[in-house]
mmCIF file with all atom_site columns, C-alpha atoms in Angstrom:
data_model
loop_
_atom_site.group_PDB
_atom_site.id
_atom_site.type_symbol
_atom_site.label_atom_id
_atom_site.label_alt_id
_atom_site.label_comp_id
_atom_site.label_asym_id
_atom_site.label_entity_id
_atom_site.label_seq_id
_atom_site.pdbx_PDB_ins_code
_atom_site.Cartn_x
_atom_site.Cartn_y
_atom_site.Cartn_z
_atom_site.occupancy
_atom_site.B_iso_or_equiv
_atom_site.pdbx_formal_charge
_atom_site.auth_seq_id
_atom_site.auth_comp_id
_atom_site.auth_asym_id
_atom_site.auth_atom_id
_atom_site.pdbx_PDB_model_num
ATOM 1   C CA . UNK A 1 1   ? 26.406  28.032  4.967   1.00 46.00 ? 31  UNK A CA 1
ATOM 2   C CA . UNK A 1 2   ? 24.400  25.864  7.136   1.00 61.00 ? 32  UNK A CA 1
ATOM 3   C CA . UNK A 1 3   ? 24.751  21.782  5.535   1.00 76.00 ? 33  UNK A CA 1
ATOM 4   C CA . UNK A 1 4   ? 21.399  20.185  4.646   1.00 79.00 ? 34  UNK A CA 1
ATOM 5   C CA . UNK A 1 5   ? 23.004  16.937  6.073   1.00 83.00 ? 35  UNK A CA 1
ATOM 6   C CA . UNK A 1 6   ? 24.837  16.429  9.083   1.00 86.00 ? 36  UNK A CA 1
ATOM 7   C CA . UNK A 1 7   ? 28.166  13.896  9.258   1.00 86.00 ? 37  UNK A CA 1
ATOM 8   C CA . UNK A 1 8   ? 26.309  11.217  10.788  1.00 89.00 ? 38  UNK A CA 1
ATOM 9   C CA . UNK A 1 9   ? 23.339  10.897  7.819   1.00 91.00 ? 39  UNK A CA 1
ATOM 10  C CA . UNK A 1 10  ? 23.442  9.947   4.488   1.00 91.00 ? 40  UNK A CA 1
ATOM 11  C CA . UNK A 1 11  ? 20.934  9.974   1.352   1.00 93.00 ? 41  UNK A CA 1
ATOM 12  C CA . UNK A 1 12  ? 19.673  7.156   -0.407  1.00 94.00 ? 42  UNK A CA 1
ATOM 13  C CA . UNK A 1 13  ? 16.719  5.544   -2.035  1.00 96.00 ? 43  UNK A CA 1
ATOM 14  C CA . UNK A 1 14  ? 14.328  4.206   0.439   1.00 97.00 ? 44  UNK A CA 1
ATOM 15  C CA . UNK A 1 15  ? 13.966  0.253   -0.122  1.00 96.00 ? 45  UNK A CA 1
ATOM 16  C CA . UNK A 1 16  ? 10.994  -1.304  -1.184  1.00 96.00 ? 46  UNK A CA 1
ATOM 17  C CA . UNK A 1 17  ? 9.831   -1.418  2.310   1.00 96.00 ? 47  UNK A CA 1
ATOM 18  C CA . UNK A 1 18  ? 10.635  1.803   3.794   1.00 97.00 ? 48  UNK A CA 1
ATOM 19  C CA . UNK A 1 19  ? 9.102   3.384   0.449   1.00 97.00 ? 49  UNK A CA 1
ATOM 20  C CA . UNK A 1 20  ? 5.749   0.711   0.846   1.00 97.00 ? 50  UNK A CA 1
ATOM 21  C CA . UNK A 1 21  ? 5.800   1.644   4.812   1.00 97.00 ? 51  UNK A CA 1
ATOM 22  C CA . UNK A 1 22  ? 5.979   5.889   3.872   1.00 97.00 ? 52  UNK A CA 1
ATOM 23  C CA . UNK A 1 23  ? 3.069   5.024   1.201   1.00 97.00 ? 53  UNK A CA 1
ATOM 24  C CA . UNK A 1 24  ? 0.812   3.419   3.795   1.00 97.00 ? 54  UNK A CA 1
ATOM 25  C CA . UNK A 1 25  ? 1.229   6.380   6.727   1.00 97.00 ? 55  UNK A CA 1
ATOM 26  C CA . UNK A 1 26  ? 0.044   3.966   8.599   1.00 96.00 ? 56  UNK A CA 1
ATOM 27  C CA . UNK A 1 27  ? -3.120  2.495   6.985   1.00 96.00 ? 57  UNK A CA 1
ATOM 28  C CA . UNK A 1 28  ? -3.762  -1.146  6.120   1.00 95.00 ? 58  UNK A CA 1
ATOM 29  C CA . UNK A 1 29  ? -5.978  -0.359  2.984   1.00 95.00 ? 59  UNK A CA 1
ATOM 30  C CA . UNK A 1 30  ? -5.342  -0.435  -0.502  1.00 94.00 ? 60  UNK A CA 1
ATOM 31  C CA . UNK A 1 31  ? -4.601  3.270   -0.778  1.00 94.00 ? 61  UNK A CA 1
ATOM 32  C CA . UNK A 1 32  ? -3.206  5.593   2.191   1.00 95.00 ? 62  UNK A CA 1
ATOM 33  C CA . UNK A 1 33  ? -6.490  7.331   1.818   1.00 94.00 ? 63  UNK A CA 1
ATOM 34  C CA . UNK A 1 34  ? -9.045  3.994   1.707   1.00 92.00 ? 64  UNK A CA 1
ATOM 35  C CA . UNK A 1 35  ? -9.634  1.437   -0.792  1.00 90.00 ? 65  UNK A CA 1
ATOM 36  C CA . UNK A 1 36  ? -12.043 3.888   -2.753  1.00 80.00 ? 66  UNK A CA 1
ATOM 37  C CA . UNK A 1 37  ? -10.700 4.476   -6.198  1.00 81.00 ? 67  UNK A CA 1
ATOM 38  C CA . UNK A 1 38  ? -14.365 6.544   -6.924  1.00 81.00 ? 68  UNK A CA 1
ATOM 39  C CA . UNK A 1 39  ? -13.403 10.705  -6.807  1.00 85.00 ? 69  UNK A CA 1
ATOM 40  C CA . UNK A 1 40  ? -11.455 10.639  -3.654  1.00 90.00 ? 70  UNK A CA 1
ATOM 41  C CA . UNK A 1 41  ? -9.055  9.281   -5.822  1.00 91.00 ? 71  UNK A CA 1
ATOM 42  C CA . UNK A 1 42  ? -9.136  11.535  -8.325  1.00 93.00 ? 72  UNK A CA 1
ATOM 43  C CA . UNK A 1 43  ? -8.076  14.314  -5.057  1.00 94.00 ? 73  UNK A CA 1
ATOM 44  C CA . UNK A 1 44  ? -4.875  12.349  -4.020  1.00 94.00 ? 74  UNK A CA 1
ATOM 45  C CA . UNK A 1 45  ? -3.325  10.643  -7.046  1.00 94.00 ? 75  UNK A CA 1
ATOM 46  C CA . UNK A 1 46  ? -3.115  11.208  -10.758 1.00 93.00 ? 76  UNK A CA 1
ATOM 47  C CA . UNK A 1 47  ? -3.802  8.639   -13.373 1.00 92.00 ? 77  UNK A CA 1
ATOM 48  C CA . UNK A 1 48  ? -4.809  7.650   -16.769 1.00 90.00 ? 78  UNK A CA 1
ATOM 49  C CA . UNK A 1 49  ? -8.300  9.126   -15.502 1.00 86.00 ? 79  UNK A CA 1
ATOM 50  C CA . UNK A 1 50  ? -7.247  12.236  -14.588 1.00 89.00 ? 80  UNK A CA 1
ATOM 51  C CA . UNK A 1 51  ? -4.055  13.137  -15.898 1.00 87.00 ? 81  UNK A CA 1
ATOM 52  C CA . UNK A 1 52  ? -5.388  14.259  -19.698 1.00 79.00 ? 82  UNK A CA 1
ATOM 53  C CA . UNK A 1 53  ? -2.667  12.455  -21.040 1.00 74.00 ? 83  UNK A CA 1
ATOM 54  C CA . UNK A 1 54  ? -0.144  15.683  -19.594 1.00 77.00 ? 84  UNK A CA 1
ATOM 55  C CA . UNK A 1 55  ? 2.855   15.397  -17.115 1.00 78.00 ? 85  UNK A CA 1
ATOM 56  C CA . UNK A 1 56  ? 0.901   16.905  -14.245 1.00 86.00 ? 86  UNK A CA 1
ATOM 57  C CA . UNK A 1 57  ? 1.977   19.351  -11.649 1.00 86.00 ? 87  UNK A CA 1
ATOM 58  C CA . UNK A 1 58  ? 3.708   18.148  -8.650  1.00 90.00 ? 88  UNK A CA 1
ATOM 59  C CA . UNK A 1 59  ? 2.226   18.533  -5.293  1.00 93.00 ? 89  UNK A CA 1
ATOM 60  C CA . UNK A 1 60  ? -0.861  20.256  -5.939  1.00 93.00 ? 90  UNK A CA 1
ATOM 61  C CA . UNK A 1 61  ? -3.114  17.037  -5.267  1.00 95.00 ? 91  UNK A CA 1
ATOM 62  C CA . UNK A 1 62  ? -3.704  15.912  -1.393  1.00 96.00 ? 92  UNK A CA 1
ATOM 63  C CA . UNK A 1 63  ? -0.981  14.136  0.522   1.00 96.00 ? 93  UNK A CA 1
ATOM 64  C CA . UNK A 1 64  ? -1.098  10.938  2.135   1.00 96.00 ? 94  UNK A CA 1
ATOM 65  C CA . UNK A 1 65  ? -1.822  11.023  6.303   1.00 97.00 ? 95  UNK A CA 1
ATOM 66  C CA . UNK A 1 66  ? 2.108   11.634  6.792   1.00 97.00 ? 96  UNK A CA 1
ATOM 67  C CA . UNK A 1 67  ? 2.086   14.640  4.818   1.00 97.00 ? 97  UNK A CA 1
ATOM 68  C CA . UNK A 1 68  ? 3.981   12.924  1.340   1.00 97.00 ? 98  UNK A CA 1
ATOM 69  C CA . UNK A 1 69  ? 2.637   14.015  -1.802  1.00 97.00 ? 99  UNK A CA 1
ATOM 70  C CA . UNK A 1 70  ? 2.658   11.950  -4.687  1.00 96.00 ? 100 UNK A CA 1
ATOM 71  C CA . UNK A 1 71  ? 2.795   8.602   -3.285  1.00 96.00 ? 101 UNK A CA 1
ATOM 72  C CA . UNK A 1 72  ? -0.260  7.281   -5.624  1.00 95.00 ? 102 UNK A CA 1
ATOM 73  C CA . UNK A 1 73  ? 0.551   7.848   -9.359  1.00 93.00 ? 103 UNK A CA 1
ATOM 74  C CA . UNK A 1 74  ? 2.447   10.783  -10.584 1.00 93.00 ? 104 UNK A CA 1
ATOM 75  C CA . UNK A 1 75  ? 5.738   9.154   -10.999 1.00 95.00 ? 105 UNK A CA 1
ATOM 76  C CA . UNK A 1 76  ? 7.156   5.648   -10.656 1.00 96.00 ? 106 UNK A CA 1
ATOM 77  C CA . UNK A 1 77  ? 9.653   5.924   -8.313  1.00 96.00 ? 107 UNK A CA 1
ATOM 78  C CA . UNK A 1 78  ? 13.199  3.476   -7.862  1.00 95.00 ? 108 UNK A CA 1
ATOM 79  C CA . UNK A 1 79  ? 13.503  1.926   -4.571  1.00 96.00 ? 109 UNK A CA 1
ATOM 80  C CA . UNK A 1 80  ? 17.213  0.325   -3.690  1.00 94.00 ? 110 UNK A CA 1
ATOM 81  C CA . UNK A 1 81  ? 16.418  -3.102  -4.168  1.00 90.00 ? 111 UNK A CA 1
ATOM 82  C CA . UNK A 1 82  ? 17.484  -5.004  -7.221  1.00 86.00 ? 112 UNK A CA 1
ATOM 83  C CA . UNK A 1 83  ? 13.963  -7.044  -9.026  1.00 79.00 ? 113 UNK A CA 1
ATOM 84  C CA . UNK A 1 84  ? 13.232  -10.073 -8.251  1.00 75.00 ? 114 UNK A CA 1
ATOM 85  C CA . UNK A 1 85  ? 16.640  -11.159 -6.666  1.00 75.00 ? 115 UNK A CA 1
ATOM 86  C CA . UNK A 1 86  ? 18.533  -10.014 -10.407 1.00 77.00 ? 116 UNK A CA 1
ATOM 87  C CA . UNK A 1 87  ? 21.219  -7.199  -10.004 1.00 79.00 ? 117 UNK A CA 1
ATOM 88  C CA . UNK A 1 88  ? 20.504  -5.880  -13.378 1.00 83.00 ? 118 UNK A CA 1
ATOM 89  C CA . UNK A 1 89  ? 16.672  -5.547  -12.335 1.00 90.00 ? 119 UNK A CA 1
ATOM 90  C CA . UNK A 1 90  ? 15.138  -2.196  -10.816 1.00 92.00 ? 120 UNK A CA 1
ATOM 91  C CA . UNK A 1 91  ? 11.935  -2.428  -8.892  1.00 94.00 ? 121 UNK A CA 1
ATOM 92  C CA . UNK A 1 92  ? 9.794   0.661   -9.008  1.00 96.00 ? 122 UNK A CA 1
ATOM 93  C CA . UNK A 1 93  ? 6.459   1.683   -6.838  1.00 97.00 ? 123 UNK A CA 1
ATOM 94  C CA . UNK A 1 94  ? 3.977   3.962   -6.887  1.00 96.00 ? 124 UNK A CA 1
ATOM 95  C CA . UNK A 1 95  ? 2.423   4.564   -10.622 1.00 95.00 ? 125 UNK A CA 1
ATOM 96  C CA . UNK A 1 96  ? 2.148   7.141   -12.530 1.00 94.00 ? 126 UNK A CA 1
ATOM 97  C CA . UNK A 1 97  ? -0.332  9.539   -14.574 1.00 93.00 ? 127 UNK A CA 1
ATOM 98  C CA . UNK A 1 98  ? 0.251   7.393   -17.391 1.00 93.00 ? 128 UNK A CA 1
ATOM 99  C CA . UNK A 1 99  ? -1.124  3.609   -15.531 1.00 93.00 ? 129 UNK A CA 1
ATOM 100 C CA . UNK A 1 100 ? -4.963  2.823   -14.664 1.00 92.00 ? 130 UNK A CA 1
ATOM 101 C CA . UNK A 1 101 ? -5.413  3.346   -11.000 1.00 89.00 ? 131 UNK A CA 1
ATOM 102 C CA . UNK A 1 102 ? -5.218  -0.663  -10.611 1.00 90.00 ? 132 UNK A CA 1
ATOM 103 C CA . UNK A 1 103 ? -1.768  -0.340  -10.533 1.00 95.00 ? 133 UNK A CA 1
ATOM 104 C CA . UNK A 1 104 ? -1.191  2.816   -7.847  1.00 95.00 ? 134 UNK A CA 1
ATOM 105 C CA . UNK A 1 105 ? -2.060  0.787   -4.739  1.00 95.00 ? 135 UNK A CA 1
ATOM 106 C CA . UNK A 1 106 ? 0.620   1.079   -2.165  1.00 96.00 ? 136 UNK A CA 1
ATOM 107 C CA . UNK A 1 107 ? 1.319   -2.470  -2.608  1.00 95.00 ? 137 UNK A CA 1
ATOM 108 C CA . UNK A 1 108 ? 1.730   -2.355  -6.494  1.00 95.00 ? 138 UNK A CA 1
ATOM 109 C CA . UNK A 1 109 ? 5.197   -2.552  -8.037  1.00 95.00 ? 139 UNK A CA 1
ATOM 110 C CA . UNK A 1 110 ? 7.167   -3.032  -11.346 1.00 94.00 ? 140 UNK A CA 1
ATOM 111 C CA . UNK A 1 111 ? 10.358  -4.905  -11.758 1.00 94.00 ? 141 UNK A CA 1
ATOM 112 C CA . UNK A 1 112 ? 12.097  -2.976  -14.838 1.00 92.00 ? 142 UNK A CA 1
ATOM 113 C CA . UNK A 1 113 ? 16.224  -3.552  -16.076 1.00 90.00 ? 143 UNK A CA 1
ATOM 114 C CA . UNK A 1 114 ? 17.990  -1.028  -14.980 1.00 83.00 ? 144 UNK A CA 1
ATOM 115 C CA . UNK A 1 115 ? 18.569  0.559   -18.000 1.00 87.00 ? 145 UNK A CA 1
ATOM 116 C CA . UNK A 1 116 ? 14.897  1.483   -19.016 1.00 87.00 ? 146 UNK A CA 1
ATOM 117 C CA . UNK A 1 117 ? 14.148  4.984   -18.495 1.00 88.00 ? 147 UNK A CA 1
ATOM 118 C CA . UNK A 1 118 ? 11.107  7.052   -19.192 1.00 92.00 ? 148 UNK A CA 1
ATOM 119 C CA . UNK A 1 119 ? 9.444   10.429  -18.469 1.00 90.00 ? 149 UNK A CA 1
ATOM 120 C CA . UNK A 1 120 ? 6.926   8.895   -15.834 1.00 92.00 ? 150 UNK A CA 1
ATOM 121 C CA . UNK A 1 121 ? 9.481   7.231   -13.530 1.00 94.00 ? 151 UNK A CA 1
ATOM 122 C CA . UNK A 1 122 ? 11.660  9.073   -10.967 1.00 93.00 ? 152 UNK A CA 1
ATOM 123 C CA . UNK A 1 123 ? 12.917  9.021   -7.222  1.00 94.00 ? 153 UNK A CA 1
ATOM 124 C CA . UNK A 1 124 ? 12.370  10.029  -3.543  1.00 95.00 ? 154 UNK A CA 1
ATOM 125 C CA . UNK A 1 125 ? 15.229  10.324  -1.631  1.00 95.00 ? 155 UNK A CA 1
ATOM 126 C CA . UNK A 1 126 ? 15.736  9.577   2.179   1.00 93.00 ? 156 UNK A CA 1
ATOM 127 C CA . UNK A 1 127 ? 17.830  10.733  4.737   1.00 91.00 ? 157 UNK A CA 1
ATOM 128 C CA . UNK A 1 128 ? 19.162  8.109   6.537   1.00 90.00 ? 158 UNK A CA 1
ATOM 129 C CA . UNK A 1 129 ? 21.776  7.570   10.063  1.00 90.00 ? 159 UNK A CA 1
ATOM 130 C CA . UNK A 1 130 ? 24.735  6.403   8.950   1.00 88.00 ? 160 UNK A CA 1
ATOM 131 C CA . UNK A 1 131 ? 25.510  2.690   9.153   1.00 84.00 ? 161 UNK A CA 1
ATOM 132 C CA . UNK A 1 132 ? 27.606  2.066   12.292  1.00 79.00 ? 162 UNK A CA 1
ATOM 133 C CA . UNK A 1 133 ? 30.863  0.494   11.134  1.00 63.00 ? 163 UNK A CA 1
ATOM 134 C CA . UNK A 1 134 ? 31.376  -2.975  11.837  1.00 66.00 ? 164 UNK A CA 1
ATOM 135 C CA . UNK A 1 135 ? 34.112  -3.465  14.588  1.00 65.00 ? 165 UNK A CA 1
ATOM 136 C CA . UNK A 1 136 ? 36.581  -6.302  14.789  1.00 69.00 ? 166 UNK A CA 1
ATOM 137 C CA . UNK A 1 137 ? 34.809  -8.977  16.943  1.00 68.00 ? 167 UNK A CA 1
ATOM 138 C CA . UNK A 1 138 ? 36.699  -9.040  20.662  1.00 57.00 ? 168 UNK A CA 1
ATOM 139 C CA . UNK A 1 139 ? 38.911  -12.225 21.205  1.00 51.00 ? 169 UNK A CA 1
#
């Protein structure tokens, strides 16, 4: 059976700026598709306005330039990085169907303890090189 992963790569959570940087694809605007928030919206990223109030289905709206679906709303998603410098704090980005599309930008985020859960927040995983070990510096 062939391994998803090879020896030297590893999967994580992206941290808050790998997951910001993925968001983007590259743009500098509020959104990875512009900083409308009229109907194109509505075609990459559901919210409150679209949504109905239903978990919605995953991939079916546009992805961003890099080909990642979801980025804007759907889900909430954990990064690595602990909130606001506390270790029992979670940052999360992205929105989800249940927030106003004020708070989907690719710059938006939530700092949460790390015990809160709920339906509209989840994760993206990364596959990442392996650290290099640290060697013994020479004498």
């Amino acid at each position: 059976m062939r391994k998803l992963i090879s020896e030297d790569e590893v999967v994580r959570l992206p941290t808050a700026l790998e997951w910001e940087y993925c968001c983007r694809a590259g743009t500098k605007s509020s959104y990875s598709f512009g900083d409308n928030t009229g109907k194109v919206l509505d075609e990459h990223a559901w919210h409150t306005g679209n949504a109905a109030g239903n978990d919605p289905a995953v991939g079916v709206l546009k992805p961003n330039p890099w080909g990642l679906y979801d980025v804007h709303g759907y889900l909430w998603e954990f990064v690595s990085d602990a909130g606001d410098g506390n270790k029992s704090a979670r940052i999360i980005r992205g929105g989800s169907w249940r927030d106003p599309h004020s708070l989907l930008s690719s710059a938006s985020y939530l700092t949460l303890p790390d015990h809160a859960a709920s339906d509209a927040i989840g994760f993206r995983c990364i596959i990442a090189s392996k650290p290099e070990a640290k060697k013994p510096a020479d004498q």
